[in-house]
Tab-separated table of C-alpha atoms and ligand atoms in Angstrom:
chain	number	residue	atom	x	y	z
A	150	MET	CA	5.866	31.395	-6.256
A	151	PRO	CA	3.624	28.550	-5.074
A	152	THR	CA	5.703	25.643	-3.858
A	153	ASN	CA	3.667	22.873	-5.378
A	154	SER	CA	1.838	23.982	-8.462
A	155	GLY	CA	3.285	22.384	-11.529
A	156	TYR	CA	6.671	24.120	-11.574
A	157	GLU	CA	9.772	22.041	-12.085
A	158	ASN	CA	10.551	20.641	-8.666
A	159	THR	CA	13.466	18.281	-8.401
A	160	THR	CA	15.281	19.561	-5.330
A	161	ARG	CA	12.998	18.447	-2.511
A	162	PRO	CA	13.573	14.850	-1.336
A	163	ILE	CA	10.988	12.242	-2.338
A	164	LEU	CA	8.835	10.656	0.360
A	165	LEU	CA	6.757	7.558	-0.331
A	166	VAL	CA	4.028	6.809	2.227
A	167	ALA	CA	2.534	3.297	1.964
A	168	LEU	CA	-0.834	3.207	3.722
A	169	GLY	CA	-2.031	0.000	5.364
A	170	GLY	CA	-5.612	-1.174	5.523
A	171	ASN	CA	-6.340	0.571	8.805
A	172	ALA	CA	-5.790	3.993	7.221
A	173	LEU	CA	-9.274	3.252	5.838
A	174	ILE	CA	-10.937	0.667	8.087
A	175	ARG	CA	-9.987	0.329	11.751
A	176	LYS	CA	-10.394	-2.777	13.884
A	177	GLY	CA	-14.001	-3.257	14.983
A	178	GLU	CA	-15.509	-0.982	12.331
A	179	ARG	CA	-17.965	-2.049	9.635
A	180	GLY	CA	-16.033	-0.084	7.070
A	181	THR	CA	-18.707	2.319	5.863
A	182	ILE	CA	-17.598	5.042	3.458
A	183	GLU	CA	-18.095	7.626	6.230
A	184	GLU	CA	-15.710	5.667	8.472
A	185	GLN	CA	-13.149	5.271	5.689
A	186	LEU	CA	-13.188	8.992	4.830
A	187	ARG	CA	-12.936	9.968	8.495
A	188	ASN	CA	-10.030	7.589	9.124
A	189	LEU	CA	-8.122	8.911	6.134
A	190	CYS	CA	-7.977	12.379	7.711
A	191	VAL	CA	-5.308	11.108	10.152
A	192	PRO	CA	-2.656	10.241	7.537
A	193	MET	CA	-3.741	12.973	5.110
A	194	ALA	CA	-3.361	15.824	7.635
A	195	GLN	CA	0.229	14.647	8.094
A	196	VAL	CA	0.849	14.225	4.357
A	197	ALA	CA	-0.517	17.747	3.752
A	198	ARG	CA	2.147	19.172	6.090
A	199	LEU	CA	4.897	16.904	4.739
A	200	SER	CA	4.120	17.983	1.164
A	201	LYS	CA	5.707	21.353	1.955
A	202	LYS	CA	9.090	19.658	2.424
A	203	TYR	CA	8.928	16.574	0.215
A	204	ARG	CA	7.822	15.431	-3.193
A	205	ILE	CA	5.104	12.948	-2.245
A	206	ILE	CA	3.986	9.540	-3.491
A	207	ILE	CA	1.168	7.716	-1.678
A	208	THR	CA	0.521	3.995	-2.147
A	209	HIS	CA	-2.146	1.939	-0.421
A	210	GLY	CA	-3.465	-1.575	0.132
A	211	ASN	CA	-6.863	-2.896	-0.953
A	212	GLY	CA	-7.325	-6.279	0.808
A	213	PRO	CA	-10.671	-5.501	2.475
A	214	GLN	CA	-12.011	-3.505	-0.473
A	215	VAL	CA	-11.109	-5.949	-3.246
A	216	GLY	CA	-12.497	-8.854	-1.189
A	217	ARG	CA	-15.750	-6.965	-0.694
A	218	LEU	CA	-16.090	-6.200	-4.394
A	219	LEU	CA	-15.586	-9.887	-5.128
A	220	LEU	CA	-18.355	-10.842	-2.690
A	221	GLN	CA	-20.675	-8.143	-4.002
A	222	GLN	CA	-20.435	-9.453	-7.541
A	223	GLU	CA	-20.917	-13.030	-6.396
A	224	CYS	CA	-24.242	-11.978	-4.853
A	225	CYS	CA	-25.673	-11.456	-8.360
A	226	PRO	CA	-24.896	-14.498	-10.550
A	227	GLU	CA	-26.843	-13.071	-13.546
A	228	ILE	CA	-24.146	-10.451	-14.192
A	229	PRO	CA	-20.897	-11.764	-15.742
A	230	ARG	CA	-18.073	-12.070	-13.221
A	231	LEU	CA	-15.190	-9.641	-13.374
A	232	PRO	CA	-11.664	-11.004	-12.992
A	233	LEU	CA	-9.486	-9.887	-10.087
A	234	GLU	CA	-7.370	-7.554	-12.199
A	235	ILE	CA	-10.502	-5.526	-13.042
A	236	LEU	CA	-11.524	-5.448	-9.369
A	237	VAL	CA	-8.036	-4.241	-8.398
A	238	ALA	CA	-8.379	-1.476	-11.023
A	239	GLN	CA	-11.747	-0.545	-9.449
A	240	THR	CA	-10.164	-0.264	-5.999
A	241	GLN	CA	-7.416	2.008	-7.384
A	242	GLY	CA	-10.202	4.311	-8.535
A	243	GLN	CA	-12.350	4.218	-5.407
A	244	ILE	CA	-9.517	4.485	-2.886
A	245	GLY	CA	-7.616	6.999	-5.046
A	246	TYR	CA	-10.718	9.151	-5.052
A	247	MET	CA	-11.070	8.937	-1.258
A	248	ILE	CA	-7.390	9.759	-0.681
A	249	GLU	CA	-7.433	12.657	-3.158
A	250	SER	CA	-10.533	14.223	-1.676
A	251	THR	CA	-9.421	13.921	1.966
A	252	LEU	CA	-5.972	15.257	1.110
A	253	ASP	CA	-7.547	18.145	-0.789
A	254	ASN	CA	-9.712	18.942	2.272
A	255	GLU	CA	-6.707	18.825	4.601
A	256	LEU	CA	-4.697	21.130	2.318
A	257	THR	CA	-7.639	23.540	2.163
A	258	GLU	CA	-7.920	23.520	5.948
A	259	MET	CA	-4.198	24.232	6.214
A	260	GLU	CA	-3.785	26.844	3.483
A	261	GLY	CA	-7.239	28.004	2.452
A	262	GLU	CA	-7.745	27.977	-1.289
A	263	HIS	CA	-4.645	26.076	-2.348
A	264	GLN	CA	-2.730	25.415	-5.549
A	265	ASN	CA	-1.479	21.910	-4.859
A	266	LEU	CA	-1.840	19.375	-7.645
A	267	ILE	CA	-2.965	15.857	-6.795
A	268	VAL	CA	-3.361	12.975	-9.206
A	269	THR	CA	-4.169	9.268	-8.988
A	270	VAL	CA	-2.350	7.066	-11.487
A	271	LEU	CA	-3.773	3.727	-12.591
A	272	THR	CA	-0.726	1.539	-12.147
A	273	TYR	CA	0.144	-1.797	-13.743
A	274	VAL	CA	2.758	-3.970	-12.134
A	275	LEU	CA	4.559	-6.636	-14.119
A	276	VAL	CA	4.718	-10.105	-12.585
A	277	ASP	CA	6.294	-13.355	-13.775
A	278	GLU	CA	3.698	-15.874	-14.910
A	279	ASN	CA	5.905	-18.655	-13.506
A	280	ASP	CA	6.031	-17.024	-10.055
A	281	PRO	CA	5.458	-19.721	-7.399
A	282	GLY	CA	2.769	-17.399	-5.911
A	283	PHE	CA	0.392	-18.601	-8.654
A	284	SER	CA	0.457	-22.228	-7.557
A	285	THR	CA	0.069	-21.480	-3.824
A	286	PRO	CA	-2.482	-18.682	-3.242
A	287	SER	CA	-1.500	-16.889	-0.023
A	288	LYS	CA	-2.964	-13.389	0.128
A	289	PRO	CA	-6.092	-13.103	2.319
A	290	ILE	CA	-8.708	-10.682	0.975
A	291	GLY	CA	-12.124	-9.562	2.200
A	292	PRO	CA	-13.954	-10.347	5.434
A	293	VAL	CA	-13.913	-13.392	7.690
A	294	LEU	CA	-16.410	-15.892	6.237
A	295	ARG	CA	-18.857	-18.368	7.735
A	296	GLN	CA	-17.995	-22.017	7.027
A	297	ASN	CA	-21.329	-22.790	5.315
A	298	TYR	CA	-20.808	-19.919	2.867
A	299	ILE	CA	-17.443	-20.985	1.537
A	300	SER	CA	-18.453	-23.789	-0.825
A	301	GLN	CA	-20.457	-21.307	-2.929
A	302	LEU	CA	-17.537	-18.955	-3.543
A	303	SER	CA	-14.680	-18.723	-6.006
A	304	TYR	CA	-11.123	-18.959	-4.599
A	305	PRO	CA	-10.100	-21.138	-1.659
A	306	ALA	CA	-10.446	-20.044	1.975
A	307	VAL	CA	-7.844	-20.652	4.664
A	308	LYS	CA	-7.656	-20.210	8.430
A	309	THR	CA	-6.013	-16.886	9.297
A	310	PRO	CA	-5.443	-15.447	12.794
A	311	LEU	CA	-8.817	-13.656	12.380
A	312	GLY	CA	-10.794	-16.619	11.002
A	313	LEU	CA	-11.585	-18.168	7.606
A	314	ARG	CA	-10.699	-15.849	4.732
A	315	ARG	CA	-10.348	-16.226	1.016
A	316	VAL	CA	-6.857	-16.309	-0.401
A	317	VAL	CA	-5.675	-15.372	-3.877
A	318	ALA	CA	-2.373	-15.595	-5.722
A	319	SER	CA	0.169	-12.954	-4.772
A	320	PRO	CA	3.167	-12.989	-7.121
A	321	LYS	CA	6.182	-10.753	-6.549
A	322	PRO	CA	6.267	-7.388	-8.316
A	323	VAL	CA	8.927	-7.327	-11.064
A	324	THR	CA	8.643	-3.729	-12.263
A	325	ILE	CA	6.190	-0.833	-12.078
A	326	ILE	CA	5.023	-0.115	-15.617
A	327	GLU	CA	4.177	3.578	-15.005
A	328	LYS	CA	7.426	4.442	-13.159
A	329	ARG	CA	8.423	7.089	-15.732
A	330	GLU	CA	5.023	8.770	-15.658
A	331	ILE	CA	5.065	8.807	-11.849
A	332	LYS	CA	8.565	10.293	-11.728
A	333	ARG	CA	7.654	12.972	-14.266
A	334	LEU	CA	4.552	13.889	-12.255
A	335	ILE	CA	6.339	14.272	-8.910
A	336	ASP	CA	9.120	16.241	-10.607
A	337	THR	CA	6.564	18.736	-11.881
A	338	GLY	CA	4.961	19.251	-8.488
A	339	PHE	CA	2.153	16.692	-8.395
A	340	ILE	CA	1.338	14.712	-5.290
A	341	VAL	CA	0.901	11.239	-6.772
A	342	ILE	CA	-1.281	8.354	-5.574
A	343	ALA	CA	-0.060	5.194	-7.314
A	344	CYS	CA	0.368	1.436	-7.088
A	345	GLY	CA	-2.991	1.088	-5.305
A	346	GLY	CA	-3.635	-2.383	-3.959
A	347	GLY	CA	-0.108	-3.357	-4.996
A	348	GLY	CA	-0.923	-2.518	-8.625
A	349	ILE	CA	-2.902	-4.227	-11.389
A	350	ALA	CA	-0.990	-7.464	-11.996
A	351	VAL	CA	0.001	-7.942	-15.636
A	352	ILE	CA	2.185	-10.307	-17.607
A	353	ARG	CA	3.795	-9.458	-20.915
A	354	HIS	CA	3.087	-11.196	-24.218
A	355	GLY	CA	5.618	-9.741	-26.631
A	356	ARG	CA	4.921	-6.009	-26.423
A	357	ALA	CA	1.380	-6.417	-25.079
A	358	PHE	CA	0.281	-6.572	-21.444
A	359	GLN	CA	-2.330	-8.960	-20.212
A	360	GLY	CA	-4.024	-8.708	-16.819
A	361	ILE	CA	-3.734	-11.743	-14.583
A	362	ASP	CA	-5.718	-13.052	-11.610
A	363	ALA	CA	-3.710	-11.907	-8.592
A	364	VAL	CA	-3.355	-9.315	-5.839
A	365	ILE	CA	0.223	-8.097	-5.357
A	366	ASP	CA	1.432	-7.196	-1.867
A	367	LYS	CA	1.383	-3.407	-1.578
A	368	ASP	CA	4.485	-3.228	0.631
A	369	LEU	CA	6.618	-5.120	-1.892
A	370	ALA	CA	5.184	-3.108	-4.801
A	371	SER	CA	5.918	0.116	-2.869
A	372	ALA	CA	9.546	-0.912	-2.328
A	373	ARG	CA	9.895	-1.640	-6.070
A	374	LEU	CA	8.379	1.716	-6.993
A	375	ALA	CA	10.576	3.451	-4.404
A	376	ALA	CA	13.716	1.918	-5.905
A	377	GLU	CA	12.622	2.635	-9.477
A	378	VAL	CA	11.845	6.333	-9.005
A	379	GLY	CA	14.688	7.026	-6.558
A	380	VAL	CA	12.659	7.680	-3.409
A	381	ASP	CA	14.641	9.056	-0.427
A	382	VAL	CA	12.351	8.089	2.456
A	383	LEU	CA	10.005	5.088	2.539
A	384	ILE	CA	7.360	5.114	5.277
A	385	ILE	CA	5.243	1.985	5.749
A	386	ALA	CA	2.299	2.988	7.942
A	387	THR	CA	0.194	0.358	9.695
A	388	ASP	CA	-1.798	-0.315	12.897
A	389	VAL	CA	1.138	-1.071	15.216
A	390	ALA	CA	4.023	1.157	16.359
A	391	GLY	CA	6.574	-0.839	14.339
A	392	ALA	CA	8.132	-4.298	14.117
A	393	ALA	CA	8.669	-6.387	17.227
A	394	ILE	CA	10.518	-9.618	17.842
A	395	SER	CA	8.612	-12.322	19.738
A	396	TYR	CA	5.443	-10.410	18.811
A	397	GLY	CA	2.542	-11.259	21.123
A	398	ALA	CA	4.757	-13.209	23.571
A	399	PRO	CA	5.661	-11.990	27.078
A	400	GLU	CA	9.220	-11.258	25.907
A	401	GLU	CA	7.976	-9.139	22.965
A	402	THR	CA	10.485	-6.412	22.130
A	403	PHE	CA	9.627	-3.487	19.909
A	404	LEU	CA	12.548	-2.519	17.683
A	405	ARG	CA	13.470	1.127	17.255
A	406	LYS	CA	16.353	0.423	14.867
A	407	MET	CA	17.099	-2.743	12.956
A	408	SER	CA	20.076	-3.339	10.678
A	409	VAL	CA	19.635	-5.130	7.357
A	410	ALA	CA	21.543	-8.127	8.757
A	411	GLU	CA	19.352	-8.252	11.885
A	412	GLY	CA	16.203	-7.928	9.780
A	413	GLU	CA	17.256	-10.841	7.584
A	414	ARG	CA	18.063	-12.950	10.628
A	415	TYR	CA	14.745	-12.182	12.364
A	416	LEU	CA	12.843	-12.845	9.135
A	417	SER	CA	14.340	-16.300	8.731
A	418	ALA	CA	13.771	-17.019	12.445
A	419	GLY	CA	10.031	-16.401	11.821
A	420	HIS	CA	9.528	-13.176	13.810
A	421	PHE	CA	7.731	-11.448	10.941
A	422	PRO	CA	4.936	-13.581	9.432
A	423	ALA	CA	4.032	-13.687	5.722
A	424	GLY	CA	0.949	-11.624	4.913
A	425	SER	CA	1.425	-9.094	7.745
A	426	MET	CA	4.762	-7.850	9.161
A	427	GLY	CA	6.861	-10.066	6.853
A	428	PRO	CA	6.362	-8.118	3.616
A	429	LYS	CA	6.831	-4.782	5.420
A	430	VAL	CA	10.228	-5.820	6.756
A	431	GLU	CA	11.159	-7.362	3.397
A	432	ALA	CA	10.127	-4.153	1.624
A	433	ALA	CA	12.151	-1.973	3.999
A	434	LEU	CA	15.218	-4.222	3.650
A	435	GLN	CA	14.968	-4.281	-0.154
A	436	PHE	CA	14.628	-0.508	-0.271
A	437	ILE	CA	17.702	0.124	1.885
A	438	LYS	CA	19.701	-2.501	-0.039
A	439	SER	CA	18.721	-0.792	-3.314
A	440	GLY	CA	20.282	2.450	-2.050
A	441	GLY	CA	17.361	4.194	-0.304
A	442	ASN	CA	18.144	6.590	2.562
A	443	ARG	CA	15.553	5.827	5.200
A	444	ALA	CA	12.880	3.146	5.600
A	445	VAL	CA	10.579	3.186	8.627
A	446	ILE	CA	7.671	0.951	9.638
A	447	CYS	CA	5.374	2.974	11.900
A	448	SER	CA	1.792	3.559	12.980
A	449	ILE	CA	-0.635	5.619	10.913
A	450	ASP	CA	-0.628	8.331	13.613
A	451	SER	CA	3.117	8.772	13.595
A	452	ILE	CA	3.947	9.219	9.900
A	453	GLU	CA	5.397	12.692	10.496
A	454	GLU	CA	7.402	11.657	13.548
A	455	ALA	CA	8.734	8.597	11.726
A	456	THR	CA	9.744	10.725	8.736
A	457	ALA	CA	11.713	12.919	11.133
A	458	GLY	CA	13.403	9.819	12.581
A	459	ASN	CA	11.552	9.909	15.916
A	460	ALA	CA	9.116	6.977	15.762
A	461	GLY	CA	8.662	3.503	14.356
A	462	THR	CA	11.181	0.817	13.414
A	463	GLU	CA	13.890	2.224	11.182
A	464	VAL	CA	15.928	-0.117	8.999
A	465	VAL	CA	19.549	0.952	8.832
A	466	ARG	CA	22.464	-0.403	6.787
B	672	ADP	P1	-1.521	-3.476	6.807
B	672	ADP	O1	-2.965	-3.417	6.442
B	672	ADP	O2	-1.022	-2.196	7.372
B	672	ADP	O3	-0.663	-4.038	5.719
B	672	ADP	P2	-1.172	-6.014	8.249
B	672	ADP	O4	-2.281	-6.554	9.058
B	672	ADP	O5	-0.850	-6.656	6.954
B	672	ADP	O6	-1.449	-4.455	8.083
B	672	ADP	O7	0.168	-5.999	9.132
B	672	ADP	C1	0.204	-5.365	10.403
B	672	ADP	C2	-0.023	-6.398	11.500
B	672	ADP	O8	1.128	-7.227	11.625
B	672	ADP	C3	-0.209	-5.840	12.882
B	672	ADP	O9	-1.543	-5.524	13.157
B	672	ADP	C4	0.311	-6.969	13.802
B	672	ADP	O10	-0.761	-7.630	14.423
B	672	ADP	C5	0.973	-7.940	12.846
B	672	ADP	N1	2.277	-8.446	13.254
B	672	ADP	C6	2.679	-9.717	13.031
B	672	ADP	N2	3.934	-9.894	13.465
B	672	ADP	C7	4.363	-8.716	13.953
B	672	ADP	C8	5.605	-8.285	14.526
B	672	ADP	N3	6.652	-9.114	14.657
B	672	ADP	N4	5.695	-6.999	14.935
B	672	ADP	C9	4.657	-6.168	14.825
B	672	ADP	N5	3.458	-6.520	14.271
B	672	ADP	C10	3.301	-7.783	13.836
B	673	MG	MG1	-0.767	-6.054	4.897
């Protein structure tokens, strides 16, 4: 019987892989579609192999892509502007498509004509309209901008370590609206791509949802989803080997294991900045505190090794 073809499948552990921006665009690249598809082969070859042992959920960020879509639409003032929630929905489609197709290719390379089922789920994420994130936009999106360009654009720009970038509101995820659908899909053998770009931010008016102008952090949304569907292993894959204390300083120390208490202490001492390593560590801590088995922050090339417990920074109780 095929192992992943729509049969009831609730015995294999659930693995959630959260892909960082560099799964698609690496440092120094322009970010063409060819580059993005090529880069995705690295995580997807590993996910293809892991899908034989785990039920799989893939989440991903969208910072560069959503920022680019915003700029592209600003280049043509005659066409009505689309709000951020619509642009986030667009990135779930475009990146979901790229992940699905590269994963399908990797599975074909591994098994020939295969029977695996892959699906991308448009995902809403509930946020609180009184979240302080709305009054202090903090999430950088899109490319580094030239100073003389900024006055013509929507949304404020701030200095980031890379240069001037636009920032948008980034409220905390409260709950993943499609959690039941996602659970049902993985339990019936689907590999699921969900929560893209942290999810489409919505608030609730009575029973109705309304999209809201924000980009949710994908690491925090992934931890929420992981807790809500009962994920066993959470892998947060990025462009560094894991979390370090005194990052960038001569005394920098890469952490192989970090307890929840240590993580909380290092976070409040400022070792893990907001907008980069901070939300990854927060996500891993939240996941372990909510009862998850294993949370590892690792590099895109070592997803398999990290899943086996042999790479990255693992958060332990
Ligand atoms: P992603 O797209 O994967 O979410 P981010 O850029 O948001 O990636 O976060 C990863 C970055 O965090 C790394 O490239 C690294 O430069 C930065 N970083 C900041 N502080 C630390 C730290 N203490 N340990 C490791 N990396 C850190
Ligand atoms: Mg990030």
